[in-house]
Short mmCIF file of C-alpha atoms in Angstrom, two decimals:
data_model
loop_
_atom_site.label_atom_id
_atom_site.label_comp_id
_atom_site.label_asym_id
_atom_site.label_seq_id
_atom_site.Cartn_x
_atom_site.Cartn_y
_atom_site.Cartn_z
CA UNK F 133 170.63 -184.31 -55.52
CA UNK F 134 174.11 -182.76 -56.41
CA UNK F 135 176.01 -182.01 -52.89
CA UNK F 136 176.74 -178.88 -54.51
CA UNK F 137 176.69 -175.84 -56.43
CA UNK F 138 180.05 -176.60 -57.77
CA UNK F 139 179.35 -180.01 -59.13
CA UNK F 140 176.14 -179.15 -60.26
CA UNK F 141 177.84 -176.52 -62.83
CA UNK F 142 180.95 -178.94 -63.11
CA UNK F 143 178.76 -180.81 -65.38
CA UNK F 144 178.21 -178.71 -68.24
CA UNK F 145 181.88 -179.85 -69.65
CA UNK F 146 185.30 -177.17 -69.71
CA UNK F 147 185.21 -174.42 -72.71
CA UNK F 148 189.01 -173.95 -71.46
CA UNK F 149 189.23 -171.49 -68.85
CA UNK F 150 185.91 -170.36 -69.57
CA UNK F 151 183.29 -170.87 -66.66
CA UNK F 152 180.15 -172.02 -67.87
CA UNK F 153 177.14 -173.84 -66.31
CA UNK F 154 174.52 -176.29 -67.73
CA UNK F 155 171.98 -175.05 -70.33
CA UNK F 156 168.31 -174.32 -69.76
CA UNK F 157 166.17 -174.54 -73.30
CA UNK F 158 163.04 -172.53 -73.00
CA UNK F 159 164.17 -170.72 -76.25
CA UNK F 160 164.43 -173.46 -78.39
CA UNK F 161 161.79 -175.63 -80.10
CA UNK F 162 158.69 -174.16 -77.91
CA UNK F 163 156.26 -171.43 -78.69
CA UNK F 164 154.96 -169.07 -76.32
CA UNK F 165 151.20 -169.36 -75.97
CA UNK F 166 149.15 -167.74 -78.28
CA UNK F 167 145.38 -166.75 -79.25
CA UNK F 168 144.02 -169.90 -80.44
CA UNK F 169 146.79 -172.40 -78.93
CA UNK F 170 145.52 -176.03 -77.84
CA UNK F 171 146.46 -177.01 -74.93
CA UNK F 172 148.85 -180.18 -74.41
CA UNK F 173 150.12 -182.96 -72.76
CA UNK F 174 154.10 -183.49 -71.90
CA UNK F 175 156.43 -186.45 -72.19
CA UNK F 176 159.77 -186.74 -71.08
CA UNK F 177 163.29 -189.59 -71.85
CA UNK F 178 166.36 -189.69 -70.60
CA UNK F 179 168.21 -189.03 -67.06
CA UNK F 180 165.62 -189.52 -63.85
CA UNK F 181 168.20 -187.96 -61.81
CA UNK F 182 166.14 -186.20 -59.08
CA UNK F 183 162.95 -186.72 -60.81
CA UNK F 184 163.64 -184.41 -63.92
CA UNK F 185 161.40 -186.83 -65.89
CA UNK F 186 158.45 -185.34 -63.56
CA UNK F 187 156.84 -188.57 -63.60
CA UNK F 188 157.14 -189.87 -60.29
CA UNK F 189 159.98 -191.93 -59.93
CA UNK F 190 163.95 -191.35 -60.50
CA UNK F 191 163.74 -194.05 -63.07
CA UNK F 192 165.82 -193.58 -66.59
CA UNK F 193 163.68 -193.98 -69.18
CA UNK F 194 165.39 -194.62 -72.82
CA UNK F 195 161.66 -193.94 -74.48
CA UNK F 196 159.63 -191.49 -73.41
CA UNK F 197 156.66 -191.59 -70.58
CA UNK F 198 154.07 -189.04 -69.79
CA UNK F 199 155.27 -186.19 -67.22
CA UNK F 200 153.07 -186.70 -64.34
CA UNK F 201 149.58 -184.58 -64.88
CA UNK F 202 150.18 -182.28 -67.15
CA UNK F 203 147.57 -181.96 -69.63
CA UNK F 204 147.66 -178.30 -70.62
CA UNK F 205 150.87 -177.33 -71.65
CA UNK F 206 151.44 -173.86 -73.67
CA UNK F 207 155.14 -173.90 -73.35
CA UNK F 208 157.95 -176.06 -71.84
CA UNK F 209 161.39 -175.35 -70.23
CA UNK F 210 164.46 -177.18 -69.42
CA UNK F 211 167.17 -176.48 -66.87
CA UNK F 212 170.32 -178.62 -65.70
CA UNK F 213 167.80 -181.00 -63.75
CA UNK F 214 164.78 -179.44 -63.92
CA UNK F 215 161.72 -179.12 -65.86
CA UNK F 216 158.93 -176.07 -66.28
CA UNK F 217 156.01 -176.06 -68.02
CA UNK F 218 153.55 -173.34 -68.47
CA UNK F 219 150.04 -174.38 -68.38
CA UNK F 220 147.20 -173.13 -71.10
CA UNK F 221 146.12 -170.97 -67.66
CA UNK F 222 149.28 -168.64 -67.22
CA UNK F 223 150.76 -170.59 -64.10
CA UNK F 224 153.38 -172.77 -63.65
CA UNK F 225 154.42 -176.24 -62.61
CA UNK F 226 158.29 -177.22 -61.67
CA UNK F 227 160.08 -180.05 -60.70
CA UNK F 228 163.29 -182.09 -60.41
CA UNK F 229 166.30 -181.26 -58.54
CA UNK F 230 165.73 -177.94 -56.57
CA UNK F 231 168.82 -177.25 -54.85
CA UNK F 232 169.31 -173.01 -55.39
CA UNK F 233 165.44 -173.16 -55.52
CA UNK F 234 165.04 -173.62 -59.75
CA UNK F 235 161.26 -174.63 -58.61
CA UNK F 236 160.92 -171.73 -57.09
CA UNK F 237 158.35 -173.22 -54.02
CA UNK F 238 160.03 -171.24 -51.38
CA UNK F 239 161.91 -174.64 -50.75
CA UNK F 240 164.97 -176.52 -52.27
CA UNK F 241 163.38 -179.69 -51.88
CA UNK F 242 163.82 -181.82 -55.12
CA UNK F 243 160.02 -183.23 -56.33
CA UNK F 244 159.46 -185.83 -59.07
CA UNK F 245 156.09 -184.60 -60.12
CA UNK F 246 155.32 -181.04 -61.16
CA UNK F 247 154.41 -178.78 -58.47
CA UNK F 248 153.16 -175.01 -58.48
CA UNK F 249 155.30 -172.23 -58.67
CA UNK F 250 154.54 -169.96 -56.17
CA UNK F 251 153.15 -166.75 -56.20
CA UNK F 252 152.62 -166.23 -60.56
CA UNK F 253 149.20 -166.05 -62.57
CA UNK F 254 148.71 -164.18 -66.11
CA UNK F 255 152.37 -165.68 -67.58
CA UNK F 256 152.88 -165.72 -70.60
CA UNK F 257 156.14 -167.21 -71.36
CA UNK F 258 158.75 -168.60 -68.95
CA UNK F 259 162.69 -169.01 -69.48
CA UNK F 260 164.61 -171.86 -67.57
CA UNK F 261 168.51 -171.49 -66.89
CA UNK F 262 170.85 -173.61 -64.98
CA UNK F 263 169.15 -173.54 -61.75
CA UNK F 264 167.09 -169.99 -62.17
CA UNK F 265 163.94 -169.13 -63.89
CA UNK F 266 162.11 -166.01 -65.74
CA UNK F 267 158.45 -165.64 -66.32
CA UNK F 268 157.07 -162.99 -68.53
CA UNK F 269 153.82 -161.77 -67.29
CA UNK F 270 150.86 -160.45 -69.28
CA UNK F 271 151.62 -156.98 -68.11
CA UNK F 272 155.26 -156.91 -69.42
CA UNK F 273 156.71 -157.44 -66.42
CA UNK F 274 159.60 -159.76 -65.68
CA UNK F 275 159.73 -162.28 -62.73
CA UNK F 276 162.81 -164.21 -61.68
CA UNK F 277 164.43 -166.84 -58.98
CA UNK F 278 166.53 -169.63 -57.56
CA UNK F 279 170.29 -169.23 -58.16
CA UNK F 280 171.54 -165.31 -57.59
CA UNK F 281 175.41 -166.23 -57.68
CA UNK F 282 176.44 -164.56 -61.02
CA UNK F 283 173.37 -161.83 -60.56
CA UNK F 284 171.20 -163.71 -63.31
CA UNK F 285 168.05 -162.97 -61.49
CA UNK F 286 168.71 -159.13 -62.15
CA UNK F 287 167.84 -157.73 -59.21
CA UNK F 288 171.34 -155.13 -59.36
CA UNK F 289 172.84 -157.45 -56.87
CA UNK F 290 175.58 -160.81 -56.94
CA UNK F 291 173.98 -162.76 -54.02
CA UNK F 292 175.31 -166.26 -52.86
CA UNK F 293 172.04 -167.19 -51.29
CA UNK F 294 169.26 -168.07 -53.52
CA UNK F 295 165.78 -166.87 -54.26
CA UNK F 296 163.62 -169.64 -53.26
CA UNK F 297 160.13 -168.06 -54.68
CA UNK F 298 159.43 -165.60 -57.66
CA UNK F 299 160.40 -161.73 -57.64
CA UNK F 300 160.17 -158.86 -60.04
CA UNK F 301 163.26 -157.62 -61.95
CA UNK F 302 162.91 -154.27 -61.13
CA UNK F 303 163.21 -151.59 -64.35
CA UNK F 304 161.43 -154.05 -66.99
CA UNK F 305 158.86 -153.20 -68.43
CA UNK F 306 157.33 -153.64 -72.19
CA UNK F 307 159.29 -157.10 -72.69
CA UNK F 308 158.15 -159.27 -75.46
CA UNK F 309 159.90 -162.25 -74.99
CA UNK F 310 162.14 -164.03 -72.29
CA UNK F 311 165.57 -165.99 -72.62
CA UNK F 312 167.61 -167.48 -69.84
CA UNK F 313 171.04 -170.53 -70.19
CA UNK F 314 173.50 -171.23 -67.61
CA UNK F 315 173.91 -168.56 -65.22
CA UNK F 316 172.74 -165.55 -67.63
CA UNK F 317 169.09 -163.92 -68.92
CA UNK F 318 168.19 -161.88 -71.86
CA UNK F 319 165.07 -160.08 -72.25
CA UNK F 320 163.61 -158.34 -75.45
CA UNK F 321 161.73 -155.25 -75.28
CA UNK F 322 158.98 -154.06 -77.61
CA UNK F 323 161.66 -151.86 -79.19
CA UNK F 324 163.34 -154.57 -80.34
CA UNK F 325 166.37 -153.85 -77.96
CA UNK F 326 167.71 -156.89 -76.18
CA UNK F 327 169.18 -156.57 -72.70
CA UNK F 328 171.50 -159.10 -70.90
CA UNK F 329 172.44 -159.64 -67.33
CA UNK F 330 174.18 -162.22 -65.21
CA UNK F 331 177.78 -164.50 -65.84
CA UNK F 332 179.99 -162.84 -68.84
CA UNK F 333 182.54 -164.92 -68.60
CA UNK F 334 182.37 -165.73 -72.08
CA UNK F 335 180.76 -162.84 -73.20
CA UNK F 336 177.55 -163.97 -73.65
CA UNK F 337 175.87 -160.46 -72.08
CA UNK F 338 177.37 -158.72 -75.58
CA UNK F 339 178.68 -155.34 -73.84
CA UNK F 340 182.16 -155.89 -75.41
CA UNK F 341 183.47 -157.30 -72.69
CA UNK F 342 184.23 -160.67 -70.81
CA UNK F 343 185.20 -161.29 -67.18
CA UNK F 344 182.92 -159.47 -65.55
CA UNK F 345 179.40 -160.53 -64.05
CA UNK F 346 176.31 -157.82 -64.60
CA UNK F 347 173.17 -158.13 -62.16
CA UNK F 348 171.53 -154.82 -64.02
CA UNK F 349 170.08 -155.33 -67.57
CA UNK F 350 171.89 -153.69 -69.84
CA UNK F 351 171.45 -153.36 -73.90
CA UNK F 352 173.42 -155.95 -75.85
CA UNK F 353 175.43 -153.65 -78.43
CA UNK F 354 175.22 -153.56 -82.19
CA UNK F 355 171.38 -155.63 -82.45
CA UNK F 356 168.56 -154.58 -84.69
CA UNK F 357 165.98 -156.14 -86.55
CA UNK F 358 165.79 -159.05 -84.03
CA UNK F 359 163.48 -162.06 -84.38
CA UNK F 360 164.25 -164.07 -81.39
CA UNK F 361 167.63 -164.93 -79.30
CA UNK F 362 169.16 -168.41 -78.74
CA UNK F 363 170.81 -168.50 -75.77
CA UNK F 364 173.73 -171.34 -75.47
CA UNK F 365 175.90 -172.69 -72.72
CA UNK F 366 178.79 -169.92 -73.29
CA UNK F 367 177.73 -168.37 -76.83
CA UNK F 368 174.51 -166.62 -78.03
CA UNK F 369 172.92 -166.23 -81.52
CA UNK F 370 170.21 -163.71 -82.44
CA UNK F 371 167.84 -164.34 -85.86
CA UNK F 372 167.23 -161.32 -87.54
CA UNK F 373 164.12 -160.80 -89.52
CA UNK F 374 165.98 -160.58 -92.84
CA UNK F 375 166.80 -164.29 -92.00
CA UNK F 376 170.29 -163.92 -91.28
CA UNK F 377 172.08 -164.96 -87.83
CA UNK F 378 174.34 -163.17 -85.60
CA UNK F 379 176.57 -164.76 -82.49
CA UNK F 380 178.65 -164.08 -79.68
CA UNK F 381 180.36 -165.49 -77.03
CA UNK F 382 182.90 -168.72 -76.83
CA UNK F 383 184.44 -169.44 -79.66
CA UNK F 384 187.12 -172.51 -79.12
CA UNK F 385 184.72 -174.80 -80.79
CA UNK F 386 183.98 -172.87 -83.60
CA UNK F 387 180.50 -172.31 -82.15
CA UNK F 388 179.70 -168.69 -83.47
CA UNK F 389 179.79 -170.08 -87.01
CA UNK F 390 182.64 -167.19 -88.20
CA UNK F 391 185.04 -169.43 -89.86
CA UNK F 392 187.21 -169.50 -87.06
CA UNK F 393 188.12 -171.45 -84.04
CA UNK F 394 189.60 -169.18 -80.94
CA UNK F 395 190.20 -169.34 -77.31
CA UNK F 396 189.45 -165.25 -76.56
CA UNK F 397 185.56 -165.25 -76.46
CA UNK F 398 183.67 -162.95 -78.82
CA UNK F 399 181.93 -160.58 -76.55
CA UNK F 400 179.75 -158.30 -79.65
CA UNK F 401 177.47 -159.78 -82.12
CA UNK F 402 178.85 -160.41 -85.20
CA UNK F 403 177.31 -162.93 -88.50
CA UNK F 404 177.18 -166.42 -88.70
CA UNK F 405 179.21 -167.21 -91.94
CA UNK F 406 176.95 -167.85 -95.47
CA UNK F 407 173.73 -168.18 -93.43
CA UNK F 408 170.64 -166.66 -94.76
CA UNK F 409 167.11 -167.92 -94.78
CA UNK F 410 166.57 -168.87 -91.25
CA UNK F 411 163.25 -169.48 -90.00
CA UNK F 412 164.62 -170.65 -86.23
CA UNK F 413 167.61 -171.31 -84.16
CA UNK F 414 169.08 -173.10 -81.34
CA UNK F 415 172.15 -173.65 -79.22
CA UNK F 416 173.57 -176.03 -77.12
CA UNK F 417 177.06 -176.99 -75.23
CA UNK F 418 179.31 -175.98 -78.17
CA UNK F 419 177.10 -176.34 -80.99
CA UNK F 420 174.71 -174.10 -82.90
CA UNK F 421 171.49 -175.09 -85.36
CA UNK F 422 169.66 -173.28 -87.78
CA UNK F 423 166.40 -174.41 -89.65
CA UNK F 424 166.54 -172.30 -93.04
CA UNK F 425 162.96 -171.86 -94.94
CA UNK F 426 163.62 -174.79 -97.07
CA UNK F 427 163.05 -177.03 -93.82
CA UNK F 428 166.90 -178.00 -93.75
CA UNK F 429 168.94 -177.65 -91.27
CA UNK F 430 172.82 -176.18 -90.27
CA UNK F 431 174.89 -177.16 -87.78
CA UNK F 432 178.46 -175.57 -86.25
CA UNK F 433 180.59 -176.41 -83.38
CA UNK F 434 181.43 -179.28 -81.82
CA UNK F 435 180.84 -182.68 -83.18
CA UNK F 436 182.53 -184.83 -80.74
CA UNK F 437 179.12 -186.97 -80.11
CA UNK F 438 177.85 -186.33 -82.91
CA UNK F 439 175.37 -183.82 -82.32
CA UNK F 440 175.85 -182.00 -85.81
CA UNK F 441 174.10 -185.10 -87.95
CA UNK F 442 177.08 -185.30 -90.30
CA UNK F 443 177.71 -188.93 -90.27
CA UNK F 444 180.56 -188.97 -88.61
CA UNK F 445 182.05 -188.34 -84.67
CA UNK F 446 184.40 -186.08 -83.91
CA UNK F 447 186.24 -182.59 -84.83
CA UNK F 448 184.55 -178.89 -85.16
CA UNK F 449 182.71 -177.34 -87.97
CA UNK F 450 183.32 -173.55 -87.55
CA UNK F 451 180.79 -173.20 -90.33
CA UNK F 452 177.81 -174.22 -91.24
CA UNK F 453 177.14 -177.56 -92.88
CA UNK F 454 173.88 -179.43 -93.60
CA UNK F 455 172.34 -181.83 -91.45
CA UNK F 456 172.43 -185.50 -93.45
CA UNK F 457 169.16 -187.55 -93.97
CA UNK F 458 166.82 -184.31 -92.64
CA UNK F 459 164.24 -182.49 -94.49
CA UNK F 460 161.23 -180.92 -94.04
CA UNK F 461 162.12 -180.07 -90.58
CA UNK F 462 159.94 -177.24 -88.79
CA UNK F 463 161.58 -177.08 -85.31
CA UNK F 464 165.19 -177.35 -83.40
CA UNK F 465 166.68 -177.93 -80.52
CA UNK F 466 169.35 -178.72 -78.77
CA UNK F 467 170.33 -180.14 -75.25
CA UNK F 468 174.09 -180.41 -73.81
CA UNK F 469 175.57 -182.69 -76.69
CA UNK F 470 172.17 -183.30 -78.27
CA UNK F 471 170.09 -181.90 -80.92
CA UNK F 472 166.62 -182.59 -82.19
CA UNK F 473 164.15 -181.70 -84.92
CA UNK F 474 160.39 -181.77 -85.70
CA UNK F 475 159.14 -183.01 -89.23
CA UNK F 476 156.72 -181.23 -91.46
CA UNK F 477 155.47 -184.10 -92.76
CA UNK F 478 155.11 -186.09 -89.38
CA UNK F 479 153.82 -184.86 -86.57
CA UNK F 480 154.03 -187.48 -84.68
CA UNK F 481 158.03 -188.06 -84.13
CA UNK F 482 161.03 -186.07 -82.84
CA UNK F 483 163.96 -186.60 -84.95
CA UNK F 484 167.12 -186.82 -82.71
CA UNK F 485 171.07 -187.00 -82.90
CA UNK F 486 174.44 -186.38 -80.62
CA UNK F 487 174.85 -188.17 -77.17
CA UNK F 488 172.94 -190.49 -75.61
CA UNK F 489 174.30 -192.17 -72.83
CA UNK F 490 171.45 -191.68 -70.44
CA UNK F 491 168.83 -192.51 -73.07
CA UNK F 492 168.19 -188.76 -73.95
CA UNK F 493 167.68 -189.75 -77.45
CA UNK F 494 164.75 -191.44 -76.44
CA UNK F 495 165.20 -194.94 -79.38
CA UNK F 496 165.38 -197.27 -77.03
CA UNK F 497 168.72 -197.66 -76.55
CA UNK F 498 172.11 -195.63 -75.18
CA UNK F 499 174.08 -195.57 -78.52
CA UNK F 500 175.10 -192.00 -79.59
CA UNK F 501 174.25 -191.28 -82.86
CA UNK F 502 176.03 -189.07 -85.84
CA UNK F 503 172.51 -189.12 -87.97
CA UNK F 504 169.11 -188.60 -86.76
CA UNK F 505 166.71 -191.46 -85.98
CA UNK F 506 163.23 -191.31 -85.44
CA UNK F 507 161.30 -190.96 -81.62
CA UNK F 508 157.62 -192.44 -81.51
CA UNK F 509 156.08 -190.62 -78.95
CA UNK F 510 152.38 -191.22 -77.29
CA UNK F 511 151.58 -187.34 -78.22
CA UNK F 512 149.34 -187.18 -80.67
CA UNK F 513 151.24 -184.27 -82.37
CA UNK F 514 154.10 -183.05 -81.29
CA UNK F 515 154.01 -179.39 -80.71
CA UNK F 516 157.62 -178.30 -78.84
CA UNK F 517 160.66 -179.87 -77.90
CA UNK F 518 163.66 -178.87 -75.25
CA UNK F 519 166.32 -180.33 -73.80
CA UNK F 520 168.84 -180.34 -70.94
CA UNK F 521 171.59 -182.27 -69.11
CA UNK F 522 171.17 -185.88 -70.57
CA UNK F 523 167.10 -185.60 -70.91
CA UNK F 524 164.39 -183.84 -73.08
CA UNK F 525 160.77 -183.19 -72.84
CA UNK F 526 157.86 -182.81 -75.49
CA UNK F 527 154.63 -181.25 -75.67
CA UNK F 528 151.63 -181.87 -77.80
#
């Protein structure tokens, strides 16, 4: 387990000045569960560190193995070292490194095999951060814990000592749908208003400002006609239902997709240059995706391993450009320096690209890769995908 807090959000690489912590991935490449959805089993490949593979050992593993009893999984979520899965029965199962309490067991005792988060029945969607958590319950209700530092569990208070089991965020009610990344949370109502709370040091809460840290939800200014959110290690992007994207937040990799490459953050949503005809989104590090109708796929950002599937290493694309030797894709997602896709026309694979030096690609080997290659899994289909720091899990 990391010694600290510090080191712990040390590893989610510099944006300049910019303080930002490792990604969680619970908006990405994972429905929420729905009337009708079949229940599934989970696999995870890459880093073991603290048993965020869940399957009982701290073993790397550069293919993926079964996460350790889960058989019923509705949705999945991935923090810095942690993994969260949402069972087919609305409760939830943790584990990996749980220093700041991420598992939220009332303990911060690191487990390599899912355990049960305390205290939560009827959810219906959860959110993983850094080292925090959401769940949305049945009722509309939000429920959050582990690390407090930046006021990401929005309880109207910055508090150095974790939350070690689950607690309401007071003053939501009527959310449809959860997001949480590094040390911030979004929730959207039923009004389609999104509210932010948490870190803002680059912006990412969309009030117009940057510096200053938020414990209270408050509306994200200048959103409408919002599909879903995609929340990213420093930047945010938000699909509208006319199929065009907005972003925000850190900019010095060209990450908001505007054209432009700057070291002032972006703190109000604003488009994605030339994107229309998105059907999902995702974010990572420094890099953005978008699947458009067609089944292709844009990336922006940062492509130093990779990660955008151009063919090459190296340098920014501060707009969108395709993805090379992918179609037909129905899914994204994207860990810290890693990005993956599911096929239409196989539903047995993941299709994966970017960084893999702990095996988070999941081939077989620890060779980064500027295209996609192909992941066999055991799953017999593969229903949702997320990733965090230097691993990834699969349902289906």
């Amino acid at each position: 387990m990391d010694t600290t807090l510090t080191r712990r959000l040390a590893g989610a690489a510099l944006l300049g000045t910019i303080l930002v912590s490792p990604l969680g991935a619970a908006d990405q490449a994972a429905a929420a569960p729905r009337h009708g959805f079949t229940p599934h089993p989970a696999v995870a490949w890459g880093s073991n560190l603290d048993g965020r593979l869940g399957d009982g050992t701290t073993q790397p593993r550069q293919t993926p193995v079964a996460v350790t009893g889960l058989l019923s999984v509705a949705q999945l979520g991935a923090g810095t070292g942690y993994g969260i899965a949402l069972l087919a029965n609305g409760t939830l199962r943790a584990w990996g490194d749980n220093e700041r309490g991420p598992l939220g067991d009332g303990t911060e005792t690191d487990h390599s095999t899912p355990g049960v988060v305390t205290g939560l029945d009827e959810v219906t969607a959860v959110a993983a951060g850094a080292v925090h958590a959401l769940a949305l319950r049945r009722d509309g209700t939000v429920w959050a814990w582990g690390d407090n530092s930046s006021g990401q569990l929005g309880l109207g208070v910055i508090d150095p000592n974790p939350q070690l089991t689950p607690v309401r965020v007071p003053g939501l009610t009527k959310v449809r749908a959860i997001f949480a990344r590094d040390s911030y949370s979004m929730a959207m109502l039923a009004d389609g208003t999104v509210l932010a709370w948490g870190n803002n040091s680059a912006g990412v809460l969309g009030n117009g400002t940057f510096g200053t840290d938020d414990p209270h939800p408050t509306p994200v200014r200048g959103l409408h006609g919002v599909r879903t959110i995609a929340a990213g290690s420093g930047h945010v992007l938000a699909l509208r239902r006319d199929g065009t994207v907005l972003s925000w937040g850190a900019n010095n990799f060209g990450q908001l997709g505007r054209g432009t490459v700057s070291q002032t953050p972006s703190p109000l949503p604003a488009p994605v240059e030339g994107l229309t005809g998105v059907a999902a989104i995702a974010t990572g590090l420094r890099h953005s995706l978008a699947l458009r109708k067609d089944g292709t796929v844009r990336s922006w950002g940062d492509n130093s391993a990779g990660e955008l599937g151009v063919g090459v290493f190296g340098g920014v694309r501060d707009r969108p450009v395709t993805v090379r030797r992918l179609a037909g894709a129905r899914a994204v997602a994207a860990g810290f320096d890693t990005s993956y896709a599911l096929s239409r026309g196989d539903d047995h694979v993941v299709h994966a690209w970017g960084r893999d030096d702990t095996g988070q690609l999941g081939d077989g080997s620890t060779t980064g890769r500027a295209l996609p290659v192909t992941i066999q899994t055991s799953l017999d289909a593969v229903a949702a995908v997320v990733a965090g720091n230097g691993f990834a899990l699969a349902a289906g």
